[in-house]
């Protein structure tokens, strides 16, 4: 199968576009966001720009109305942007009240200073005319910007150029609204950005949800987000579409605990096609109902850890000539292999579980060394397609592949061999070492519900062979798990288990997983499930929620009775930093809450609990 691929480069001040034809198996080979380089030149062609004074002003939307000379106006219930507005390098635009901002066609906000969006409920950026849309917002060399509770719709993109803001609790929907690519090909377009993108939803965008250029170093941290229904124009791109990331450490891309769900039939879940180095951790995600799950294309420049993901039913196009792998590894050579470890994942109902091409040579399980980081523990169940039915692992390369300590859906070695395509099937291919395979529990379901101030966890097995016990683990950040309880295995097929977690005062969001341990000590993990605790009353608002040298917050509380509220502040591990009591009276009131002077950096949780109020509010300390 042949496909056209396009690469875009910046060369001596010109945008160079190279188009060529090359075979494709299941790699997206996307347009990639190198094209966003051209946005550096697009602003000179804009018809008119209003720039803030550049004198250190700290303005809100009303200040822009008063000073922009009609570039921003306001109506009875909304603000309107009528042309391009630029926030100059030393200035701040601050939106801390709920607002609706409508943009005319081809208008935008360019932030070269700082923007702080942190409303009590939400800010909406939308188009005056959704059919024609608007350009969106671009951050250009912006330091310290924070974007929270923003809904961006009918724009081209949020374009982050040499800017690494916090983007939290936002909604991006119906973006990439016109044919312009100078403002970015993704709903969030990255250009040398290390943005932190958390708790966001990406819904029904016309192209990729998050995109960065093949030869442009980006290192976003993407966590706890929902990706659903993106690429509505059905282009050949995944929902998260990235290229190079430069060096390890701070510049490692982290894609953690997201739900990357059904998009168009031509869309994959996560794709990397770099010109340069890639360092990425992909962990704890549910990647389901895409054309393919994950694709990594490159040589020794690819460095990845792929762990604890549920890679499920990525078969929507159902054409094995065009995609369908849970993970597709390609690129590399006999002397230049990828450095990829694949551990503790579930591969189920894809066209293939994993496909390997060229010299990519991923490590799928190696018990011959002392490192516990590459011990396999992957589960392969019912991956099949019409061309190569029932193949969980297709080694279409000359490389020998380590794939020890995995579960292949059976304890019969003949059946396992039939699930792996390698040298035994074609003498020109490399051999897959699948020895010391796991015969664990076949888990039918694992779920949790919040009932009567407790989280009721339940799971059921299809079969149990050699299983010793289940260890139930719990986390409040989705990354660091602690043992909650151990439940002995019954050894019976179709057995049902239950456990109630009554300790739920630490946060409003919990993560659980099962460690299923065999009698010989080997184990695998289930997929991670997330449980939201329903508050008794959602009648507390706290501001500010971004703490920058601030050691107190103000709580707006609507109380139905005179009562005492217990205040607790917890860090990300659940450790209590301080407690206090706050008496409130019936009705609405504002209350000052003092915080410790030395808070840990990152997210902390303010928990308010009384007879009628229970609410957890996330605060971010920089």
Coordinates of C-alpha atoms in Angstrom, one line a residue:
X1 CA 0.0 0.0 0.0
X2 CA 1.5 3.4 -1.0
X3 CA 0.7 6.7 0.5
X4 CA 1.8 10.4 0.1
X5 CA 3.8 11.8 3.0
X6 CA 4.6 15.5 3.5
X7 CA 7.5 16.9 5.6
X8 CA 7.9 20.6 6.2
X9 CA 11.2 22.3 7.1
X10 CA 12.5 25.8 7.9
X11 CA 15.4 26.5 5.6
X12 CA 17.1 29.9 5.3
X13 CA 13.9 31.8 6.1
X14 CA 11.8 29.7 3.7
X15 CA 9.2 27.0 4.3
X16 CA 10.3 24.0 2.4
X17 CA 7.7 21.3 1.7
X18 CA 8.9 17.9 0.5
X19 CA 6.3 15.3 -0.7
X20 CA 7.3 11.8 -1.5
X21 CA 5.7 8.3 -1.8
X22 CA 6.8 5.4 0.4
X23 CA 5.1 2.2 1.5
X24 CA 3.0 2.1 4.6
X25 CA 1.8 -0.7 6.9
X26 CA 0.1 0.9 9.8
X27 CA 2.1 4.0 10.4
X28 CA 0.2 7.3 10.2
X29 CA 3.1 9.1 8.3
X30 CA 1.2 12.2 9.1
X31 CA 1.6 15.7 7.7
X32 CA 3.0 16.4 11.2
X33 CA 3.2 19.9 12.6
X34 CA 6.5 21.0 11.2
X35 CA 4.1 23.1 9.1
X36 CA 3.5 25.2 12.2
X37 CA 6.9 26.8 11.6
X38 CA 5.1 28.8 9.0
X39 CA 3.1 30.5 11.7
X40 CA 6.3 32.5 12.6
X41 CA 5.8 34.4 9.3
X42 CA 2.0 34.6 9.3
X43 CA 1.6 37.6 11.6
X44 CA 3.2 40.1 9.3
X45 CA 0.3 39.5 6.9
X46 CA -2.4 40.2 9.4
X47 CA -4.5 43.2 8.5
X48 CA -4.3 44.9 11.8
X49 CA -2.9 44.3 15.3
X50 CA -3.6 46.1 18.6
X51 CA -0.7 45.7 21.0
X52 CA -1.0 46.4 24.8
X53 CA 1.4 49.1 26.0
X54 CA 4.3 46.9 27.0
X55 CA 4.7 48.8 30.2
X56 CA 3.9 46.0 32.7
X57 CA 0.1 46.5 32.7
X58 CA -2.0 43.8 34.3
X59 CA -5.3 44.0 32.4
X60 CA -8.6 42.1 32.3
X61 CA -11.1 42.0 29.4
X62 CA -12.7 45.2 30.4
X63 CA -9.4 47.0 30.2
X64 CA -9.0 45.7 26.6
X65 CA -12.4 47.1 25.8
X66 CA -11.5 50.4 27.2
X67 CA -8.1 50.7 25.6
X68 CA -8.0 48.8 22.3
X69 CA -10.0 51.2 20.2
X70 CA -12.6 48.7 19.1
X71 CA -10.4 45.7 18.7
X72 CA -12.3 44.3 21.6
X73 CA -15.9 45.3 22.3
X74 CA -18.5 44.0 24.7
X75 CA -22.2 43.3 24.3
X76 CA -24.9 42.6 26.8
X77 CA -23.6 39.2 27.9
X78 CA -20.2 38.7 26.0
X79 CA -17.0 40.2 24.7
X80 CA -16.1 40.3 21.1
X81 CA -12.6 40.2 19.5
X82 CA -12.8 42.1 16.1
X83 CA -9.2 41.7 14.9
X84 CA -5.8 40.5 16.2
X85 CA -4.9 41.5 19.8
X86 CA -1.4 41.1 21.0
X87 CA -0.4 41.0 24.7
X88 CA 3.0 42.6 24.7
X89 CA 6.1 41.0 26.3
X90 CA 5.9 42.6 29.7
X91 CA 2.1 42.7 30.0
X92 CA -0.5 40.3 31.5
X93 CA -4.0 39.5 30.4
X94 CA -5.9 38.1 33.4
X95 CA -9.3 36.5 33.1
X96 CA -10.5 35.3 36.5
X97 CA -14.2 35.8 36.1
X98 CA -16.6 33.7 34.1
X99 CA -16.8 35.1 30.5
X100 CA -17.8 34.4 26.9
X101 CA -15.5 35.8 24.3
X102 CA -16.6 35.7 20.6
X103 CA -14.1 36.1 17.8
X104 CA -14.8 37.3 14.3
X105 CA -13.3 35.4 11.3
X106 CA -9.5 35.4 11.1
X107 CA -9.1 37.1 14.5
X108 CA -6.9 35.9 17.3
X109 CA -5.1 36.7 20.5
X110 CA -1.3 36.6 20.5
X111 CA 0.3 36.4 23.9
X112 CA 4.0 37.5 24.1
X113 CA 3.7 38.4 27.7
X114 CA 1.5 36.3 30.0
X115 CA -2.1 35.2 30.1
X116 CA -3.8 33.9 33.3
X117 CA -7.2 32.2 32.7
X118 CA -8.5 30.9 36.0
X119 CA -12.3 31.5 36.4
X120 CA -14.6 30.1 39.1
X121 CA -16.6 28.1 36.5
X122 CA -15.4 28.7 33.0
X123 CA -14.4 30.9 30.1
X124 CA -15.6 30.3 26.6
X125 CA -13.6 31.3 23.5
X126 CA -15.9 30.7 20.5
X127 CA -16.6 32.1 17.0
X128 CA -19.1 34.7 16.0
X129 CA -19.8 32.5 13.1
X130 CA -19.0 28.8 13.8
X131 CA -19.0 28.0 10.1
X132 CA -16.1 30.3 9.3
X133 CA -14.5 30.1 12.8
X134 CA -11.5 32.1 13.9
X135 CA -7.7 31.6 14.3
X136 CA -7.6 31.0 18.0
X137 CA -4.9 31.9 20.5
X138 CA -1.1 31.8 20.1
X139 CA 1.4 32.0 22.9
X140 CA 4.8 33.2 21.6
X141 CA 7.8 33.1 24.0
X142 CA 5.3 33.4 26.9
X143 CA 6.6 32.5 30.4
X144 CA 4.4 31.5 33.3
X145 CA 1.0 31.5 31.5
X146 CA -1.8 29.4 33.1
X147 CA -4.9 28.4 31.2
X148 CA -7.6 26.7 33.3
X149 CA -11.3 26.0 32.7
X150 CA -11.2 27.4 29.1
X151 CA -13.4 26.0 26.4
X152 CA -11.9 26.7 23.0
X153 CA -14.2 25.9 20.1
X154 CA -14.4 26.6 16.3
X155 CA -10.9 27.9 16.3
X156 CA -7.9 26.7 14.3
X157 CA -5.8 26.0 17.4
X158 CA -4.2 27.0 20.7
X159 CA -0.7 27.5 19.3
X160 CA 2.2 27.2 21.8
X161 CA 5.4 28.5 20.3
X162 CA 8.4 28.5 22.7
X163 CA 5.9 28.6 25.5
X164 CA 5.1 25.9 28.1
X165 CA 2.0 26.9 30.0
X166 CA -0.1 24.9 32.4
X167 CA -3.3 23.9 30.5
X168 CA -5.7 22.4 33.0
X169 CA -9.4 21.4 33.1
X170 CA -10.0 22.8 29.6
X171 CA -12.3 21.6 26.7
X172 CA -11.1 21.7 23.1
X173 CA -13.9 21.0 20.6
X174 CA -14.7 21.5 17.0
X175 CA -11.3 23.2 16.3
X176 CA -9.1 23.2 13.2
X177 CA -12.1 25.0 11.8
X178 CA -10.8 26.3 8.5
X179 CA -8.1 25.4 6.0
X180 CA -5.4 27.5 7.6
X181 CA -2.4 25.5 8.7
X182 CA -0.2 28.6 9.5
X183 CA -1.9 28.7 12.9
X184 CA -1.4 25.0 13.6
X185 CA -2.6 21.5 12.5
X186 CA -3.7 20.4 15.9
X187 CA -6.3 21.6 18.4
X188 CA -3.2 22.3 20.5
X189 CA -0.3 23.0 18.2
X190 CA 3.2 22.6 19.7
X191 CA 6.4 24.4 18.6
X192 CA 9.3 23.9 21.1
X193 CA 6.9 23.5 23.9
X194 CA 6.9 21.6 27.2
X195 CA 3.3 22.3 28.1
X196 CA 1.7 20.6 31.0
X197 CA -1.8 19.5 29.8
X198 CA -3.9 17.9 32.5
X199 CA -7.6 17.0 33.0
X200 CA -8.6 18.3 29.6
X201 CA -11.2 17.0 27.1
X202 CA -10.5 16.9 23.3
X203 CA -13.8 16.4 21.5
X204 CA -14.6 16.2 17.8
X205 CA -11.8 18.3 16.5
X206 CA -11.3 18.3 12.7
X207 CA -7.6 17.2 12.9
X208 CA -5.3 15.9 15.6
X209 CA -6.0 16.9 19.2
X210 CA -2.4 17.6 20.0
X211 CA 0.3 17.8 17.3
X212 CA 4.0 18.7 17.1
X213 CA 6.4 18.8 14.2
X214 CA 8.5 15.9 13.1
X215 CA 11.7 17.9 13.4
X216 CA 10.6 20.2 16.2
X217 CA 11.5 19.3 19.8
X218 CA 8.5 19.2 22.1
X219 CA 8.1 17.6 25.5
X220 CA 4.5 17.9 26.6
X221 CA 3.2 16.2 29.8
X222 CA -0.3 14.9 29.0
X223 CA -2.2 13.4 31.8
X224 CA -5.8 12.5 32.8
X225 CA -7.3 13.8 29.6
X226 CA -10.1 12.5 27.4
X227 CA -9.6 12.2 23.6
X228 CA -12.8 11.3 21.8
X229 CA -14.0 11.6 18.2
X230 CA -11.2 13.7 16.9
X231 CA -10.0 14.0 13.2
X232 CA -13.5 14.4 11.9
X233 CA -12.1 15.2 8.5
X234 CA -10.7 11.6 8.5
X235 CA -7.1 12.5 7.6
X236 CA -4.3 10.1 8.1
X237 CA -3.2 11.3 11.6
X238 CA -3.5 10.0 15.1
X239 CA -5.2 11.8 18.0
X240 CA -1.8 12.6 19.6
X241 CA 0.6 13.2 16.8
X242 CA 4.2 14.1 17.8
X243 CA 7.8 14.1 16.4
X244 CA 11.1 14.8 18.1
X245 CA 11.6 15.5 21.8
X246 CA 15.4 16.2 22.1
X247 CA 17.1 14.8 25.2
X248 CA 16.0 12.7 28.1
X249 CA 15.0 13.9 31.6
X250 CA 13.1 17.2 31.6
X251 CA 12.4 16.8 27.9
X252 CA 10.8 13.3 28.2
X253 CA 7.2 13.3 26.8
X254 CA 4.8 11.8 29.3
X255 CA 1.4 10.5 28.2
X256 CA -0.1 9.2 31.4
X257 CA -3.6 8.0 32.4
X258 CA -5.5 9.3 29.5
X259 CA -8.5 7.9 27.6
X260 CA -7.8 7.9 23.9
X261 CA -11.0 6.6 22.4
X262 CA -12.9 6.3 19.2
X263 CA -12.0 8.8 16.4
X264 CA -12.5 8.7 12.7
X265 CA -11.8 5.4 10.9
X266 CA -8.5 6.8 9.6
X267 CA -7.2 7.9 13.0
X268 CA -4.7 6.2 15.3
X269 CA -4.3 6.8 19.0
X270 CA -0.7 7.9 19.5
X271 CA 1.9 8.4 16.9
X272 CA 5.6 9.4 16.8
X273 CA 7.4 9.9 13.5
X274 CA 10.5 12.0 14.5
X275 CA 13.4 13.6 12.7
X276 CA 15.5 13.6 15.8
X277 CA 15.4 11.9 19.2
X278 CA 12.3 10.7 21.0
X279 CA 12.1 10.1 24.8
X280 CA 8.6 9.1 25.8
X281 CA 6.7 7.3 28.6
X282 CA 3.3 6.1 27.7
X283 CA 1.6 4.6 30.8
X284 CA -1.8 3.9 32.3
X285 CA -3.8 4.9 29.2
X286 CA -6.9 3.3 27.7
X287 CA -6.4 3.4 24.0
X288 CA -9.5 2.0 22.4
X289 CA -11.5 1.9 19.2
X290 CA -8.9 3.7 17.0
X291 CA -7.5 2.6 13.7
X292 CA -4.3 1.6 15.5
X293 CA -3.2 2.1 19.1
X294 CA 0.4 3.4 19.1
X295 CA 3.0 3.7 16.4
X296 CA 6.8 4.5 16.8
X297 CA 8.9 4.9 13.7
X298 CA 12.6 5.5 13.9
X299 CA 15.9 4.0 14.7
X300 CA 18.1 4.2 17.8
X301 CA 16.7 7.8 18.3
X302 CA 13.5 6.2 19.7
X303 CA 13.5 5.7 23.5
X304 CA 10.2 4.6 25.0
X305 CA 8.7 2.9 28.0
X306 CA 5.2 1.6 27.3
X307 CA 3.5 0.2 30.4
X308 CA 0.2 -0.5 32.1
X309 CA -1.9 0.5 29.1
X310 CA -5.1 -1.1 27.9
X311 CA -4.7 -1.2 24.1
X312 CA -8.1 -2.5 23.0
X313 CA -10.2 -2.9 19.8
X314 CA -8.0 -0.7 17.6
X315 CA -9.5 -2.1 14.4
X316 CA -12.0 0.5 13.3
X317 CA -10.8 0.7 9.7
X318 CA -10.5 -3.1 9.7
X319 CA -8.0 -3.1 6.8
X320 CA -4.8 -4.9 7.8
X321 CA -3.0 -3.3 4.8
X322 CA -3.5 0.2 6.4
X323 CA -3.2 -0.4 10.2
X324 CA -4.7 -2.1 13.1
X325 CA -1.8 -2.9 15.5
X326 CA -2.0 -2.4 19.2
X327 CA 1.6 -1.1 18.8
X328 CA 3.4 -0.8 15.5
X329 CA 7.2 -0.6 15.7
X330 CA 9.0 0.4 12.5
X331 CA 12.3 1.9 11.3
X332 CA 15.8 1.2 12.5
X333 CA 18.3 -1.1 11.0
X334 CA 20.6 -4.0 11.8
X335 CA 22.9 -1.6 13.6
X336 CA 20.5 1.0 14.8
X337 CA 17.6 -0.3 17.0
X338 CA 15.0 1.4 19.0
X339 CA 15.3 1.3 22.8
X340 CA 11.7 0.4 23.7
X341 CA 10.5 -1.6 26.7
X342 CA 6.9 -2.9 26.7
X343 CA 5.6 -4.1 30.0
X344 CA 2.4 -4.9 31.8
X345 CA 0.0 -3.9 29.0
X346 CA -3.2 -5.5 27.8
X347 CA -3.5 -6.1 24.0
X348 CA -7.0 -7.2 23.1
X349 CA -9.1 -7.4 20.0
X350 CA -6.8 -5.4 17.8
X351 CA -6.0 -6.6 14.3
X352 CA -2.6 -7.5 15.7
X353 CA -1.3 -7.1 19.2
X354 CA 2.2 -5.9 18.2
X355 CA 3.8 -5.6 14.8
X356 CA 7.6 -5.2 14.3
X357 CA 9.3 -4.0 11.1
X358 CA 12.8 -3.2 9.9
X359 CA 15.3 -3.0 12.8
X360 CA 13.1 -1.5 15.5
X361 CA 13.7 -4.5 17.9
X362 CA 11.5 -3.6 21.0
X363 CA 12.0 -5.5 24.3
X364 CA 8.7 -7.2 25.1
X365 CA 10.1 -9.2 28.1
X366 CA 13.6 -10.3 29.1
X367 CA 14.2 -12.4 32.2
X368 CA 17.9 -13.0 31.4
X369 CA 19.0 -9.7 33.0
X370 CA 18.6 -8.3 36.5
X371 CA 16.5 -5.3 35.6
X372 CA 12.8 -5.6 36.6
X373 CA 11.9 -2.9 34.1
X374 CA 11.6 -5.2 31.1
X375 CA 10.0 -8.3 32.6
X376 CA 7.1 -8.6 30.1
X377 CA 3.9 -9.3 32.0
X378 CA 1.9 -8.2 28.9
X379 CA -1.5 -9.9 28.1
X380 CA -2.4 -10.8 24.5
X381 CA -6.0 -11.8 23.9
X382 CA -7.9 -12.4 20.7
X383 CA -6.0 -10.1 18.3
X384 CA -6.9 -11.1 14.8
X385 CA -7.4 -10.0 11.2
X386 CA -8.4 -11.6 7.9
X387 CA -4.9 -11.6 6.4
X388 CA -3.1 -13.2 9.3
X389 CA -5.8 -14.6 11.6
X390 CA -5.1 -15.0 15.3
X391 CA -1.7 -13.4 15.3
X392 CA -0.9 -11.5 18.5
X393 CA 2.8 -10.8 17.6
X394 CA 3.9 -10.3 14.0
X395 CA 7.7 -10.1 13.8
X396 CA 8.1 -8.9 10.2
X397 CA 11.9 -8.3 10.7
X398 CA 15.1 -10.2 10.7
X399 CA 15.7 -9.3 14.4
X400 CA 15.5 -11.8 17.2
X401 CA 12.9 -10.5 19.7
X402 CA 12.7 -11.1 23.5
X403 CA 9.1 -11.7 24.6
X404 CA 9.4 -13.7 27.8
X405 CA 7.0 -13.7 30.7
X406 CA 3.9 -12.7 28.8
X407 CA 0.4 -14.2 28.8
X408 CA -0.9 -15.3 25.4
X409 CA -4.5 -16.3 26.4
X410 CA -3.6 -20.0 26.8
X411 CA -1.3 -22.4 28.6
X412 CA -0.8 -24.6 25.6
X413 CA 2.6 -24.0 23.9
X414 CA 1.3 -25.2 20.6
X415 CA -1.4 -22.6 20.7
X416 CA 1.0 -19.9 21.8
X417 CA 3.3 -20.7 18.8
X418 CA 0.3 -20.3 16.5
X419 CA -0.3 -16.8 17.9
X420 CA 3.3 -15.6 17.0
X421 CA 4.5 -15.1 13.4
X422 CA 8.3 -15.3 13.3
X423 CA 11.2 -17.5 12.0
X424 CA 9.2 -20.7 12.6
X425 CA 6.8 -19.4 9.9
X426 CA 9.3 -17.7 7.6
X427 CA 13.0 -18.6 7.7
X428 CA 14.0 -15.1 6.7
X429 CA 12.5 -13.6 9.8
X430 CA 14.0 -13.3 13.3
X431 CA 13.1 -15.7 16.2
X432 CA 10.7 -14.6 19.0
X433 CA 11.8 -16.0 22.4
X434 CA 8.5 -16.4 24.3
X435 CA 9.8 -18.9 26.8
X436 CA 8.7 -18.8 30.5
X437 CA 5.3 -17.6 29.4
X438 CA 2.8 -16.6 32.1
X439 CA -0.4 -18.6 32.9
X440 CA -2.3 -16.0 35.0
X441 CA -5.8 -15.2 35.7
X442 CA -8.1 -14.4 32.8
X443 CA -9.9 -11.4 34.1
X444 CA -13.4 -10.7 32.8
X445 CA -14.2 -7.4 34.6
X446 CA -12.8 -5.0 37.2
X447 CA -15.0 -2.1 38.2
X448 CA -15.8 0.2 41.1
X449 CA -18.7 2.4 42.2
X450 CA -19.2 5.0 44.9
X451 CA -22.0 3.8 47.3
X452 CA -22.8 4.9 50.8
X453 CA -19.6 6.9 51.4
X454 CA -17.4 4.0 50.3
X455 CA -16.0 2.8 47.0
X456 CA -17.2 -0.7 46.2
X457 CA -14.7 -2.6 44.1
X458 CA -15.6 -5.8 42.3
X459 CA -13.9 -8.1 39.8
X460 CA -14.7 -11.4 38.2
X461 CA -12.5 -14.0 36.5
X462 CA -13.1 -16.2 33.5
X463 CA -10.5 -18.7 34.5
X464 CA -7.8 -19.1 37.2
X465 CA -4.8 -21.3 36.7
X466 CA -2.0 -21.4 39.2
X467 CA -3.3 -18.1 40.8
X468 CA -2.4 -17.5 44.4
X469 CA -3.9 -14.1 45.3
X470 CA -5.0 -10.7 44.2
X471 CA -3.3 -7.6 45.6
X472 CA -5.6 -4.5 45.3
X473 CA -3.6 -1.3 44.8
X474 CA -4.7 2.3 45.2
X475 CA -3.4 5.7 44.0
X476 CA -4.5 9.3 44.2
X477 CA -2.3 10.5 41.3
X478 CA -2.5 7.5 39.0
X479 CA 1.3 6.9 39.1
X480 CA 2.2 5.9 42.6
X481 CA 0.3 2.9 43.9
X482 CA 0.1 1.5 47.4
X483 CA -1.2 -1.8 48.5
X484 CA -4.8 -1.6 49.8
X485 CA -5.7 -5.2 50.5
X486 CA -4.8 -8.8 49.6
X487 CA -7.6 -11.2 48.6
X488 CA -6.8 -14.9 48.3
X489 CA -7.8 -16.6 45.0
X490 CA -10.5 -19.2 45.0
X491 CA -9.0 -21.1 42.1
X492 CA -12.5 -21.4 40.5
X493 CA -13.4 -20.3 37.0
X494 CA -15.9 -17.5 36.9
X495 CA -15.2 -16.5 40.6
X496 CA -16.4 -13.1 41.8
X497 CA -14.6 -10.9 44.3
X498 CA -15.5 -7.8 46.2
X499 CA -13.8 -5.2 48.5
X500 CA -15.1 -2.0 50.0
X501 CA -12.7 0.9 50.4
X502 CA -14.0 3.1 53.2
X503 CA -10.9 5.4 53.3
X504 CA -11.9 7.9 50.8
X505 CA -11.2 11.3 52.4
X506 CA -8.0 12.1 50.6
X507 CA -9.2 13.2 47.1
X508 CA -12.1 13.3 44.8
X509 CA -10.4 11.0 42.2
X510 CA -9.0 7.6 42.9
X511 CA -7.2 5.0 40.8
X512 CA -7.2 1.3 41.4
X513 CA -5.5 -1.7 39.8
X514 CA -5.2 -5.5 40.6
X515 CA -1.9 -7.2 40.9
X516 CA -2.7 -10.9 40.1
X517 CA 0.0 -13.0 41.6
X518 CA 0.7 -16.7 40.6
X519 CA 1.9 -19.4 43.0
X520 CA 5.4 -19.2 41.5
X521 CA 5.6 -15.4 42.3
X522 CA 5.1 -14.1 38.8
X523 CA 2.3 -11.6 38.3
X524 CA 0.5 -9.2 36.0
X525 CA -1.5 -6.1 36.5
X526 CA -5.0 -5.3 35.4
X527 CA -5.9 -2.1 33.6
X528 CA -6.2 0.9 35.9
X529 CA -9.7 2.1 36.7
X530 CA -10.7 5.6 37.9
X531 CA -13.4 6.4 40.4
X532 CA -14.8 9.9 40.9
X533 CA -16.3 10.6 44.3
X534 CA -19.6 12.5 44.2
X535 CA -19.6 15.5 46.5
X536 CA -22.5 15.8 48.9
X537 CA -23.0 19.4 47.8
X538 CA -21.1 21.3 45.1
X539 CA -21.5 24.7 46.9
X540 CA -17.9 25.7 47.6
X541 CA -15.7 27.8 45.4
X542 CA -12.1 28.6 46.2
X543 CA -9.8 31.2 44.7
X544 CA -7.1 31.5 43.8
X545 CA -6.4 27.9 42.8
X546 CA -2.9 28.8 41.4
X547 CA -0.6 29.5 44.3
X548 CA 2.4 31.7 43.4
X549 CA 3.8 32.8 46.7
X550 CA 0.3 33.0 48.2
X551 CA -0.3 31.3 51.5
X552 CA -4.0 31.8 51.9
X553 CA -7.1 31.3 49.8
X554 CA -10.6 32.6 50.0
X555 CA -13.5 30.1 50.1
X556 CA -17.0 31.1 49.0
X557 CA -19.4 28.8 50.9
X558 CA -23.1 28.4 50.6
X559 CA -24.3 26.6 53.7
X560 CA -27.7 25.3 54.5
X561 CA -27.1 25.2 58.3
X562 CA -24.8 26.4 61.0
X563 CA -22.0 23.8 61.1
X564 CA -18.3 23.2 61.5
X565 CA -16.3 22.3 58.4
X566 CA -13.1 20.3 58.8
X567 CA -10.4 21.6 56.5
X568 CA -7.5 19.3 55.4
X569 CA -4.7 19.9 53.0
X570 CA -3.0 16.9 51.4
X571 CA -0.1 16.4 49.1
X572 CA -0.2 14.2 46.0
X573 CA 0.7 11.1 48.0
X574 CA -2.2 11.6 50.4
X575 CA 0.0 12.9 53.3
X576 CA -1.9 15.4 55.4
X577 CA -0.1 18.8 55.5
X578 CA -2.4 20.5 58.0
X579 CA -5.9 20.4 59.5
X580 CA -8.2 23.1 60.9
X581 CA -11.8 23.7 61.7
X582 CA -13.9 26.4 60.1
X583 CA -17.2 27.4 61.7
X584 CA -19.8 28.7 59.1
X585 CA -23.4 30.0 59.5
X586 CA -26.4 29.5 57.3
X587 CA -26.3 31.3 54.0
X588 CA -23.5 32.6 51.8
X589 CA -20.2 33.8 53.1
X590 CA -16.5 34.4 52.2
X591 CA -13.9 32.7 54.5
X592 CA -10.2 33.1 54.6
X593 CA -8.2 29.8 54.8
X594 CA -4.5 30.2 55.8
X595 CA -2.1 27.7 54.3
X596 CA 1.3 26.5 55.5
X597 CA 4.2 28.8 54.4
X598 CA 6.2 25.9 52.9
X599 CA 4.0 24.0 50.5
X600 CA 5.4 21.3 48.2
X601 CA 5.6 22.2 44.5
X602 CA 2.9 20.8 42.3
X603 CA -0.7 19.8 43.0
X604 CA -2.1 19.7 46.5
X605 CA -5.7 18.9 47.6
X606 CA -7.9 21.1 49.8
X607 CA -10.6 18.9 51.4
X608 CA -13.6 20.4 53.1
X609 CA -15.9 18.0 55.0
X610 CA -18.9 18.5 57.2
X611 CA -22.4 17.1 57.7
X612 CA -23.7 18.5 54.4
X613 CA -20.6 19.5 52.5
X614 CA -17.8 17.4 51.1
X615 CA -15.6 18.8 48.4
X616 CA -12.1 18.4 47.2
X617 CA -10.4 21.2 45.3
X618 CA -7.1 20.9 43.5
X619 CA -4.6 23.7 44.1
X620 CA -1.4 24.1 42.0
X621 CA 1.7 25.6 43.8
X622 CA 4.5 27.0 41.6

